[in-house]
Short mmCIF file of C-alpha atoms in Angstrom, two decimals:
data_model
loop_
_atom_site.label_atom_id
_atom_site.label_comp_id
_atom_site.label_asym_id
_atom_site.label_seq_id
_atom_site.Cartn_x
_atom_site.Cartn_y
_atom_site.Cartn_z
CA MET A 1 0.04 0.06 -0.14
CA ALA A 2 1.47 3.22 -1.04
CA GLN A 3 -0.98 5.38 1.21
CA ALA A 4 -2.65 4.77 4.45
CA LEU A 5 -6.20 3.41 4.12
CA THR A 6 -9.04 5.14 5.81
CA ARG A 7 -10.27 3.83 8.83
CA GLU A 8 -13.44 2.26 7.40
CA ARG A 9 -11.24 0.83 4.45
CA PHE A 10 -8.73 -0.39 6.74
CA ALA A 11 -11.38 -2.34 9.05
CA ALA A 12 -12.74 -3.73 5.79
CA ARG A 13 -9.43 -5.22 4.76
CA LEU A 14 -9.20 -6.95 8.05
CA TYR A 15 -12.58 -8.39 7.81
CA ASP A 16 -11.84 -9.36 4.39
CA LEU A 17 -9.91 -12.19 5.92
CA ARG A 18 -12.83 -13.73 7.24
CA GLY A 19 -12.75 -16.36 4.41
CA ARG A 20 -9.09 -17.53 5.38
CA TYR A 21 -10.48 -18.38 9.22
CA TRP A 22 -10.32 -21.97 10.16
CA ASP A 23 -14.04 -22.85 9.84
CA SER A 24 -13.35 -23.45 6.14
CA HIS A 25 -10.89 -26.39 6.90
CA PRO A 26 -11.84 -29.95 6.13
CA PHE A 27 -11.65 -30.98 9.57
CA HIS A 28 -13.97 -28.53 11.09
CA GLN A 29 -16.38 -28.96 8.55
CA ARG A 30 -16.43 -32.81 9.45
CA LEU A 31 -16.48 -31.81 12.93
CA HIS A 32 -19.45 -29.81 12.68
CA SER A 33 -21.28 -32.19 10.40
CA GLY A 34 -21.24 -34.98 12.82
CA GLY A 35 -18.44 -36.99 10.90
CA CYS A 36 -15.91 -37.10 13.69
CA THR A 37 -15.49 -40.38 15.62
CA PRO A 38 -15.00 -39.89 19.27
CA PRO A 39 -11.21 -40.56 19.05
CA GLU A 40 -10.98 -37.75 16.61
CA LEU A 41 -13.07 -35.48 18.60
CA ARG A 42 -10.65 -36.16 21.51
CA ARG A 43 -7.61 -35.54 19.59
CA TRP A 44 -8.96 -32.17 18.46
CA VAL A 45 -9.68 -31.23 22.24
CA ALA A 46 -6.29 -32.72 23.49
CA ASN A 47 -4.37 -30.82 20.53
CA ARG A 48 -6.13 -27.32 21.25
CA TRP A 49 -5.31 -27.65 24.79
CA TYR A 50 -1.68 -26.86 23.98
CA TYR A 51 -3.12 -23.73 22.05
CA GLN A 52 -4.96 -22.58 25.14
CA LEU A 53 -1.93 -22.81 27.31
CA CYS A 54 -0.08 -20.62 25.10
CA LEU A 55 -2.71 -17.72 25.34
CA THR A 56 -1.64 -16.05 28.65
CA ARG A 57 1.93 -16.31 27.56
CA LYS A 58 1.44 -14.65 24.04
CA ASN A 59 -0.59 -11.99 25.85
CA ALA A 60 1.96 -11.38 28.44
CA ALA A 61 4.45 -11.05 25.64
CA ILE A 62 2.07 -8.47 23.88
CA ILE A 63 2.03 -6.24 27.27
CA ALA A 64 5.70 -6.49 27.85
CA ASN A 65 6.11 -5.08 24.24
CA CYS A 66 3.84 -2.37 24.77
CA PRO A 67 5.03 1.03 26.18
CA LEU A 68 1.52 2.57 26.69
CA PRO A 69 -0.29 2.11 30.16
CA GLU A 70 -3.68 2.64 28.92
CA VAL A 71 -3.37 -0.43 26.25
CA ARG A 72 -1.40 -2.43 28.89
CA ARG A 73 -4.56 -1.89 31.33
CA VAL A 74 -6.78 -3.44 28.72
CA TRP A 75 -4.88 -6.24 27.43
CA VAL A 76 -4.18 -7.48 31.04
CA GLU A 77 -7.53 -8.54 31.66
CA ARG A 78 -7.03 -11.35 29.25
CA LEU A 79 -4.43 -13.02 31.36
CA GLY A 80 -6.96 -13.34 34.08
CA GLN A 81 -9.66 -14.62 31.71
CA GLN A 82 -7.52 -17.83 30.64
CA ASP A 83 -6.01 -18.43 34.05
CA GLY A 84 -8.84 -17.54 36.57
CA THR A 85 -7.78 -16.74 40.19
CA SER A 86 -7.63 -20.49 41.05
CA ASP A 87 -7.29 -23.62 39.24
CA THR A 88 -10.95 -23.97 39.07
CA GLU A 89 -11.55 -21.05 37.11
CA GLY A 90 -10.89 -19.48 33.74
CA GLY A 91 -10.57 -20.66 30.32
CA LEU A 92 -7.74 -23.38 31.06
CA ALA A 93 -10.19 -24.84 33.79
CA ASP A 94 -12.92 -24.65 31.53
CA TRP A 95 -10.99 -26.44 28.90
CA LEU A 96 -10.00 -29.33 30.94
CA VAL A 97 -13.88 -29.76 31.95
CA LEU A 98 -14.50 -30.10 28.31
CA ALA A 99 -11.72 -32.63 28.08
CA GLU A 100 -13.12 -34.88 30.58
CA ALA A 101 -16.81 -34.29 29.10
CA VAL A 102 -15.51 -35.96 25.75
CA GLY A 103 -13.94 -38.81 27.49
CA LEU A 104 -10.39 -37.80 28.18
CA ASP A 105 -8.30 -38.20 31.62
CA ARG A 106 -7.14 -34.95 32.84
CA ALA A 107 -3.85 -36.37 33.21
CA GLU A 108 -3.40 -37.46 29.51
CA VAL A 109 -4.30 -33.81 28.49
CA LEU A 110 -1.84 -32.13 31.15
CA ASP A 111 1.18 -34.27 30.13
CA GLU A 112 0.52 -33.13 26.58
CA ARG A 113 1.12 -36.90 25.21
CA HIS A 114 -1.44 -36.36 22.30
CA VAL A 115 -0.07 -33.06 21.12
CA ALA A 116 0.81 -33.45 17.59
CA ARG A 117 4.30 -32.24 16.45
CA GLY A 118 2.60 -29.92 13.59
CA VAL A 119 0.30 -28.24 16.35
CA ARG A 120 3.22 -27.99 18.79
CA PHE A 121 5.27 -26.18 15.87
CA ALA A 122 2.31 -23.83 14.89
CA VAL A 123 1.60 -22.89 18.46
CA ASP A 124 5.42 -22.09 19.32
CA GLY A 125 5.73 -20.23 16.05
CA TYR A 126 2.76 -17.94 17.27
CA LEU A 127 4.15 -17.32 20.58
CA HIS A 128 7.37 -16.53 18.81
CA PHE A 129 5.77 -13.94 16.74
CA CYS A 130 4.05 -12.06 19.40
CA ARG A 131 7.43 -12.13 21.33
CA THR A 132 9.32 -10.66 18.71
CA ARG A 133 6.97 -8.53 16.70
CA PRO A 134 5.73 -5.02 17.79
CA TRP A 135 2.70 -5.14 19.99
CA THR A 136 0.46 -3.85 17.44
CA GLU A 137 1.15 -6.96 15.23
CA GLY A 138 0.44 -9.23 18.24
CA VAL A 139 -2.85 -7.46 18.79
CA ALA A 140 -3.91 -7.67 15.00
CA ALA A 141 -3.16 -11.48 15.07
CA ALA A 142 -5.74 -11.81 17.56
CA LEU A 143 -8.38 -10.26 15.58
CA THR A 144 -9.33 -13.67 14.58
CA GLU A 145 -11.43 -13.47 17.39
CA MET A 146 -13.90 -11.28 15.42
CA PHE A 147 -14.78 -14.70 13.45
CA SER A 148 -14.87 -16.97 16.44
CA PRO A 149 -17.99 -16.23 18.20
CA ASP A 150 -20.33 -17.31 15.46
CA HIS A 151 -18.26 -20.17 14.96
CA MET A 152 -18.00 -21.15 18.48
CA ALA A 153 -22.16 -21.05 18.79
CA ALA A 154 -22.22 -22.90 15.72
CA ARG A 155 -20.17 -25.76 17.23
CA VAL A 156 -22.17 -25.88 20.36
CA THR A 157 -25.16 -26.31 18.14
CA ALA A 158 -23.82 -29.03 16.08
CA TRP A 159 -22.28 -30.67 18.88
CA ARG A 160 -25.39 -31.13 20.97
CA ARG A 161 -27.17 -32.32 17.74
CA HIS A 162 -24.45 -34.92 16.55
CA TYR A 163 -22.59 -35.80 19.66
CA GLU A 164 -25.05 -36.64 22.37
CA TRP A 165 -22.49 -38.54 24.35
CA ILE A 166 -20.71 -35.62 25.22
CA ASP A 167 -21.27 -34.60 28.95
CA ARG A 168 -23.34 -31.27 28.59
CA ALA A 169 -21.11 -29.82 31.47
CA GLY A 170 -18.10 -29.52 28.64
CA TYR A 171 -19.91 -26.93 27.00
CA ALA A 172 -19.22 -24.16 29.83
CA TYR A 173 -16.01 -23.32 27.86
CA PHE A 174 -17.73 -21.98 24.79
CA GLU A 175 -20.69 -20.54 26.54
CA ARG A 176 -18.80 -18.29 28.55
CA ARG A 177 -16.29 -17.38 25.79
CA ILE A 178 -18.74 -16.49 23.09
CA PRO A 179 -19.86 -13.29 24.82
CA VAL A 180 -16.37 -12.34 25.86
CA ALA A 181 -15.09 -12.91 22.39
CA ARG A 182 -17.54 -10.64 21.00
CA GLN A 183 -16.50 -7.82 23.50
CA ASP A 184 -12.71 -8.24 23.11
CA SER A 185 -12.96 -8.28 19.33
CA ALA A 186 -14.65 -5.15 19.25
CA ARG A 187 -11.80 -3.53 21.68
CA THR A 188 -9.22 -5.21 19.85
CA LEU A 189 -10.40 -3.90 16.61
CA GLU A 190 -10.43 -0.36 17.88
CA LEU A 191 -6.89 -0.73 19.19
CA VAL A 192 -5.55 -1.90 15.81
CA LEU A 193 -7.72 0.86 14.06
CA ASP A 194 -6.27 3.40 16.51
CA HIS A 195 -2.79 2.67 16.45
CA CYS A 196 -1.92 1.38 13.13
CA VAL A 197 -2.16 4.69 11.06
CA THR A 198 0.53 4.55 8.60
CA ALA A 199 0.66 2.39 5.54
CA GLU A 200 3.34 0.21 6.74
CA GLN A 201 1.63 -0.42 10.14
CA GLN A 202 -1.53 -1.12 8.52
CA GLN A 203 0.02 -3.70 6.06
CA ALA A 204 1.82 -5.42 9.12
CA ALA A 205 -1.49 -5.78 10.72
CA ILE A 206 -3.00 -7.37 7.73
CA ALA A 207 -0.12 -9.65 7.57
CA ALA A 208 -0.49 -10.42 11.13
CA LEU A 209 -3.95 -11.41 10.85
CA ALA A 210 -3.14 -13.40 7.75
CA PHE A 211 -0.38 -15.25 9.57
CA LYS A 212 -2.74 -16.35 12.65
CA CYS A 213 -5.08 -17.86 10.10
CA GLU A 214 -2.28 -19.92 8.71
CA VAL A 215 -1.30 -20.82 12.43
CA LEU A 216 -4.86 -22.31 13.03
CA HIS A 217 -5.01 -23.89 9.60
CA ALA A 218 -1.71 -25.84 10.34
CA MET A 219 -2.87 -26.64 13.76
CA LEU A 220 -5.82 -28.64 12.11
CA ASP A 221 -3.84 -29.88 9.44
CA ALA A 222 -1.82 -31.63 11.76
CA VAL A 223 -4.75 -33.06 13.84
CA ASP A 224 -6.52 -34.01 10.74
CA TYR A 225 -3.55 -35.85 9.53
CA GLY A 226 -3.10 -37.58 12.73
CA ALA A 227 -7.00 -38.45 12.56
CA ALA A 228 -6.38 -40.12 9.35
CA ARG A 229 -3.60 -42.64 10.07
#
């Protein structure tokens, strides 16, 4: 881009990446259509645990890279959302409840025995990105949450229909996360629009969001490959 985009056009360019979100991946399509076996669904949950573990660390990295206290005060809320105030609260705790709801033992999730190499590589790459790139790019990469609430809502509906064997307690993660993601994504977009004002910054933000979409697809490639073996 030779010139900076208007705020409206910049937002539109970010939203244009909706088609690259991971809900279009064949594994997710199979997962939502009822085509996954219980072991395949458990594999997805166990591998997503590694991504869940990354979130607090990548958010802390964004905070560490950000010189603006007003931004840090907003972003620090995410640490508590994921870690909670005890081992029984927060996104990590809710994900472990989901793991048990699909038939996984908590110990086998915690020791990461099911995490595929490709998933580990993709998630570690995302964490490295947020540690080494400007904070604005780390925040922009998080804008996949613009696309996630509707996807999660569709997942809950589909799972209730197709996988009646899942303990209903496991849906707490999604039910709590959906409204939070809607709120967080709006604030995240405002941060990106406010602080990425040059053509270079805007292009970097768009590239960061595209990179995050690739990370998510790479994770599912590894999960899908393992499920097919």
